Coordinates of C-alpha atoms in Angstrom, one line a residue:
M7 CA 136.7 114.8 104.4
L8 CA 139.3 114.6 103.2
V9 CA 139.5 116.4 101.2
S10 CA 138.7 119.0 102.9
S11 CA 141.5 117.6 105.4
L12 CA 144.4 118.1 102.8
F13 CA 143.3 121.4 102.2
L14 CA 143.5 122.9 105.5
A15 CA 146.3 121.0 106.4
G16 CA 148.2 123.4 103.3
L17 CA 146.3 126.1 104.0
F18 CA 147.8 125.5 107.6
Y19 CA 151.6 125.3 106.3
H20 CA 151.5 128.0 103.7
N21 CA 148.9 130.6 105.0
P22 CA 148.3 129.8 109.7
L23 CA 146.7 133.6 109.8
T24 CA 144.1 133.0 107.3
A25 CA 144.3 129.0 108.7
V26 CA 142.2 129.3 111.5
P27 CA 139.9 131.4 111.2
V28 CA 138.8 129.0 108.0
F29 CA 139.6 126.2 109.8
G30 CA 137.3 127.4 113.1
I31 CA 133.6 128.2 110.6
V32 CA 134.5 124.3 108.8
C33 CA 134.2 123.2 112.7
L34 CA 131.3 125.9 113.5
F35 CA 129.5 124.4 109.9
Y36 CA 130.2 120.8 111.4
W37 CA 128.8 121.1 114.8
L38 CA 125.6 123.3 113.1
I39 CA 124.9 120.3 110.3
T40 CA 125.5 117.0 113.7
H41 CA 124.1 119.4 116.3
N42 CA 120.7 119.4 113.6
Y43 CA 120.7 115.7 113.0
K44 CA 120.3 115.1 116.6
F45 CA 117.1 116.8 116.5
W46 CA 115.1 113.1 115.7
E47 CA 117.3 111.6 118.5
I48 CA 115.9 114.5 120.8
N49 CA 112.7 114.3 120.3
G50 CA 112.5 110.6 120.5
V51 CA 111.8 109.8 117.0
P52 CA 113.1 106.8 115.2
H53 CA 115.3 107.4 112.3
P54 CA 117.6 106.1 109.8
K55 CA 121.5 108.0 110.0
P56 CA 121.5 110.7 107.9
A57 CA 124.3 111.2 106.2
L58 CA 126.2 114.9 106.5
L59 CA 125.8 116.4 103.3
T60 CA 122.7 114.2 102.1
G61 CA 120.9 113.2 105.2
N62 CA 119.0 110.2 104.1
L63 CA 118.2 111.6 100.4
G64 CA 121.4 110.3 99.1
P65 CA 120.4 107.3 97.2
T66 CA 118.1 109.4 95.2
L67 CA 119.9 112.3 95.0
K68 CA 122.4 110.2 93.5
L69 CA 120.0 108.3 91.0
K70 CA 120.8 104.8 92.7
K71 CA 117.2 104.6 94.4
H72 CA 113.6 106.1 93.6
I73 CA 111.7 108.0 97.1
S74 CA 109.2 105.0 97.2
E75 CA 112.6 102.7 97.9
L76 CA 114.2 104.8 100.2
A77 CA 110.1 105.5 102.5
S78 CA 110.1 101.0 101.6
D79 CA 113.7 100.9 102.6
W80 CA 112.0 103.0 106.5
Y81 CA 108.8 101.6 106.5
N82 CA 109.8 98.0 106.4
A83 CA 112.7 99.4 108.8
Y84 CA 110.5 100.2 111.7
P85 CA 107.4 97.7 111.1
E86 CA 106.0 98.7 114.6
K87 CA 106.2 102.5 114.4
P88 CA 103.1 104.6 113.4
F89 CA 105.6 106.8 111.5
V90 CA 109.6 107.3 111.0
G91 CA 111.8 110.4 111.0
Y92 CA 114.6 111.5 108.5
F93 CA 115.7 114.4 106.9
K94 CA 115.2 116.3 103.9
I95 CA 118.7 117.2 103.2
F96 CA 119.6 119.4 106.1
T97 CA 115.8 119.3 106.4
P98 CA 113.6 116.7 109.8
A99 CA 111.2 115.2 107.7
I100 CA 108.2 113.2 109.1
M101 CA 107.5 109.9 107.5
V102 CA 103.7 108.7 108.2
R103 CA 103.3 104.6 108.6
D104 CA 100.2 104.3 110.1
P105 CA 96.8 104.0 108.2
V106 CA 95.0 106.2 110.3
L107 CA 97.1 108.5 111.0
V108 CA 97.1 109.2 106.5
K109 CA 94.6 109.7 106.8
N110 CA 93.3 112.3 109.8
I111 CA 96.4 114.4 107.4
L112 CA 94.2 113.9 103.4
T113 CA 90.8 114.2 105.7
R114 CA 89.8 115.3 109.4
D115 CA 93.3 117.7 109.3
F116 CA 93.8 118.8 105.4
E117 CA 93.5 122.4 106.3
C118 CA 96.7 120.7 108.4
F119 CA 98.7 119.9 105.5
A120 CA 96.7 121.6 102.0
N121 CA 100.1 122.9 100.8
N122 CA 102.1 119.4 98.4
D123 CA 105.9 119.5 98.7
F124 CA 106.0 120.0 94.6
L125 CA 108.5 123.3 93.7
L126 CA 106.2 124.9 90.3
D127 CA 107.8 128.0 88.7
I128 CA 104.3 129.2 87.8
R129 CA 106.1 130.8 85.1
Q130 CA 107.8 128.1 83.8
D131 CA 104.7 126.0 83.6
P132 CA 101.5 127.7 83.8
L133 CA 99.8 125.2 82.8
L134 CA 100.3 123.2 85.4
S135 CA 100.1 126.7 87.7
H136 CA 96.0 125.3 87.1
D137 CA 97.1 121.4 89.0
P138 CA 95.1 121.1 92.5
F139 CA 97.3 118.7 93.0
L140 CA 100.7 121.0 92.5
V141 CA 99.8 124.3 92.8
T142 CA 99.8 125.4 97.0
G143 CA 97.3 128.1 98.6
E144 CA 95.5 130.4 97.1
R145 CA 95.8 128.9 94.1
W146 CA 95.5 125.6 95.4
K147 CA 92.0 126.9 96.8
R148 CA 91.0 127.9 93.1
A149 CA 91.5 125.5 91.1
R150 CA 90.0 122.4 93.9
S151 CA 87.0 124.9 94.0
V152 CA 86.6 124.9 90.2
L153 CA 87.4 121.5 89.4
T154 CA 85.6 119.4 93.5
P155 CA 82.3 121.1 91.0
S156 CA 82.6 119.0 88.4
F157 CA 82.4 115.2 90.1
T158 CA 79.0 115.4 92.2
G159 CA 77.3 112.4 90.8
A160 CA 74.3 114.3 89.5
K161 CA 77.5 115.1 87.3
I162 CA 78.6 112.4 86.3
K163 CA 75.8 111.2 85.8
Q164 CA 74.6 114.1 83.0
L165 CA 78.1 112.9 81.5
F166 CA 77.4 109.5 81.3
P167 CA 76.1 109.4 77.5
V168 CA 79.6 112.1 76.7
M169 CA 82.0 110.3 77.9
E170 CA 80.3 106.4 76.2
S171 CA 80.7 107.6 72.5
V172 CA 83.7 109.4 73.2
A173 CA 84.8 105.5 75.0
D174 CA 83.5 103.8 71.5
A175 CA 85.2 106.6 69.3
F176 CA 88.9 106.2 71.4
E177 CA 88.4 102.7 72.6
A178 CA 91.5 100.7 70.9
F179 CA 93.1 104.4 72.2
I180 CA 92.4 104.1 75.9
G181 CA 93.3 100.5 75.5
R182 CA 96.7 101.3 75.9
H183 CA 96.4 103.3 78.6
V184 CA 98.4 102.0 81.9
L185 CA 96.0 101.6 83.9
Q186 CA 94.6 99.3 82.3
E187 CA 97.3 97.4 80.8
L188 CA 98.1 96.9 84.3
E189 CA 94.3 95.1 84.6
A190 CA 94.9 93.5 81.8
K191 CA 97.9 91.7 82.7
E192 CA 96.5 90.4 86.0
L193 CA 92.6 89.5 85.0
A194 CA 94.6 87.7 81.5
K195 CA 97.1 86.1 85.5
N196 CA 93.9 85.3 86.5
P197 CA 91.6 84.2 84.2
D198 CA 88.3 82.6 86.8
I199 CA 88.8 86.7 88.2
Q200 CA 89.0 87.5 84.3
Q201 CA 85.7 85.3 83.4
K202 CA 83.5 86.4 87.4
L203 CA 83.9 90.4 86.3
Y204 CA 83.1 89.6 82.7
D205 CA 79.8 87.2 84.2
E206 CA 78.9 90.2 86.2
V207 CA 79.1 93.2 83.7
R208 CA 76.8 91.4 80.7
K209 CA 74.6 90.1 83.7
Q210 CA 74.0 93.7 84.6
I211 CA 73.7 95.2 80.8
E212 CA 71.6 92.5 80.3
A213 CA 68.9 93.0 83.0
N214 CA 68.5 96.4 81.4
D215 CA 67.5 95.9 77.6
G216 CA 71.5 94.8 76.4
R217 CA 71.8 99.3 77.6
L218 CA 74.8 100.1 79.3
D219 CA 74.1 103.6 81.5
F220 CA 75.1 105.3 85.0
D221 CA 72.9 103.7 87.1
V222 CA 73.6 100.7 85.6
M223 CA 77.2 100.9 86.7
Q224 CA 76.4 101.8 89.8
K225 CA 75.1 98.3 90.6
M226 CA 78.7 96.2 89.1
E227 CA 80.2 95.8 92.4
Y228 CA 83.0 93.3 91.2
L229 CA 84.0 96.2 88.5
D230 CA 85.2 98.1 91.5
W231 CA 86.5 95.4 94.1
V232 CA 89.0 95.0 90.3
M233 CA 90.0 98.6 89.8
L234 CA 90.9 99.1 93.5
E235 CA 92.7 95.7 93.9
T236 CA 94.2 97.1 91.0
L237 CA 95.2 100.1 91.9
R238 CA 95.9 98.8 95.4
M239 CA 99.2 97.0 93.4
H240 CA 100.0 99.3 91.2
P241 CA 99.6 103.1 92.7
P242 CA 99.8 106.2 90.0
A243 CA 101.7 107.5 92.6
S244 CA 104.0 104.9 94.6
T245 CA 104.6 108.3 97.4
M246 CA 101.7 111.8 98.7
H247 CA 103.9 114.6 99.6
K248 CA 103.2 117.1 101.9
I249 CA 103.8 120.2 103.5
S250 CA 102.3 121.0 106.8
T251 CA 101.2 124.3 106.0
K252 CA 99.9 125.2 110.3
K253 CA 101.5 123.7 114.1
Y254 CA 100.3 120.6 114.3
I255 CA 100.7 117.3 117.1
M256 CA 101.0 114.1 115.8
R257 CA 99.2 111.5 118.7
K258 CA 99.1 108.6 117.9
G259 CA 102.8 108.2 119.0
F260 CA 105.2 106.0 120.8
R261 CA 105.0 105.3 124.7
D262 CA 107.0 105.5 127.6
E263 CA 108.6 103.0 130.4
T264 CA 105.4 104.2 132.2
G265 CA 103.2 103.5 129.3
H266 CA 102.2 106.6 128.4
E267 CA 101.6 108.1 124.6
I268 CA 103.9 110.2 123.2
S269 CA 103.6 111.9 121.2
I270 CA 104.7 114.3 119.1
Y271 CA 105.1 118.3 117.6
V272 CA 104.8 119.4 113.6
R273 CA 105.7 122.1 113.3
E274 CA 104.8 124.8 110.3
G275 CA 106.9 123.8 106.9
T276 CA 107.1 120.2 107.7
P277 CA 107.7 118.2 105.2
I278 CA 105.3 114.7 105.1
L279 CA 105.5 111.5 103.3
I280 CA 102.5 109.0 102.8
P281 CA 104.3 105.9 101.1
V282 CA 101.5 105.0 99.6
L283 CA 102.9 101.8 97.9
S284 CA 104.2 100.1 101.6
I285 CA 101.1 100.2 102.7
H286 CA 99.5 98.6 100.1
M287 CA 102.1 95.9 100.5
D288 CA 101.6 95.8 103.9
P289 CA 100.2 92.6 104.8
K290 CA 99.0 93.4 108.1
Y291 CA 96.2 95.7 106.3
F292 CA 96.5 93.8 103.0
P293 CA 96.8 89.7 104.0
E294 CA 99.4 88.0 100.6
P295 CA 99.3 91.7 99.1
Q296 CA 100.7 90.3 96.4
Q297 CA 98.3 88.2 95.1
F298 CA 95.6 90.1 93.0
D299 CA 92.2 89.5 95.1
P300 CA 89.2 91.9 94.5
E301 CA 87.6 90.0 96.8
R302 CA 89.6 91.9 99.5
F303 CA 87.5 95.3 99.9
S304 CA 84.3 93.1 99.9
P305 CA 82.0 93.7 102.5
E306 CA 82.4 91.0 103.9
R307 CA 86.3 90.5 103.6
K308 CA 86.4 93.8 105.2
V309 CA 84.7 92.5 108.3
T310 CA 87.0 89.8 108.8
H311 CA 89.6 92.9 108.7
P312 CA 89.1 95.4 110.5
E313 CA 91.6 97.6 109.2
I314 CA 91.0 97.3 106.1
S315 CA 87.8 99.3 106.3
L316 CA 89.5 102.2 106.6
N317 CA 89.3 101.5 102.8
L318 CA 93.0 102.4 102.3
V319 CA 93.3 102.4 99.1
E320 CA 90.6 105.4 99.3
V321 CA 92.4 106.9 101.6
T322 CA 94.9 107.5 100.2
Y323 CA 94.0 108.4 97.1
A324 CA 92.0 111.1 99.1
M325 CA 91.3 114.4 96.7
D326 CA 93.0 117.3 98.4
G327 CA 90.0 117.2 101.7
T328 CA 87.6 115.9 100.5
T329 CA 87.3 112.3 102.1
R330 CA 86.0 110.4 97.7
T331 CA 86.0 106.5 96.0
V332 CA 88.8 106.6 93.6
L333 CA 87.6 108.4 90.4
S334 CA 87.7 105.0 88.5
K335 CA 84.6 104.2 90.5
H336 CA 83.0 106.5 88.4
F337 CA 84.7 106.2 85.0
R338 CA 85.1 103.3 83.6
S339 CA 85.4 102.3 80.0
D340 CA 83.3 99.6 78.7
G341 CA 85.8 96.7 77.6
F342 CA 83.7 93.5 77.8
A343 CA 79.9 94.7 75.8

């Protein structure tokens, strides 16, 4: 602003005829930006204060904070709100905090949020042009139609012997995989959990005459809980980014002074941010979130904490509109047999 002021002052001094229209254009530009930044205020949606030229993404654009850190700041700043407005540079965007709304966006109302908010040049990146997590429109539909049938229970069961042989052949390499490292780290810090998991795996294999197969793995319930808890604490993606593809009414809103629920209208093209890690680490849904506790996913605990019955970890990894268990439920390598 100081540079702009000095420039205009110098222009007025040396060339006042030119300075008048330039000053008018600058004032108009400033008014348009500031008026645009009143969008969420006009709609009654809480939002962090935007900066003049960067909206709410200034720290990320300056490489000072990752977008997940910004999302965490906003998430914690509005603890009782189901969604929070922010500005992606000049574009009004929404961060969804409420798990029910997240579940609706990723499952029931997925057709309204089918596109991912990623810039992808298929000419420069032909390989990623087939990735259903990145492409949009018809390319997404085609990629999903090819990918989805490959992950049915019957197909995975047929592939299990091949998967097992590959896992054995490349066990050393697989052992360095990020997710397994994180899981091993958590197990190392919790030897009682490690022993319980070992006992379950050993018991199921011995009951099957020492053989590990697809059906046996489906019985390893505690292994499911360990994998889900690992994904809760160390999600592969700390945030998810969608784009609204249709007009949408977000009904689970706030209540005004008279007690009436306030819903907001989501325009087509509105960026949607889902703060995956922030939800996973919210003690409202996961008590003592810093504690590695696989049994929080047990049926008994889900009854005790009904919020967790939403299976937030699974929901936030729903695959393009189809409610699924995380693939780790089907793809596990045996490190205990």
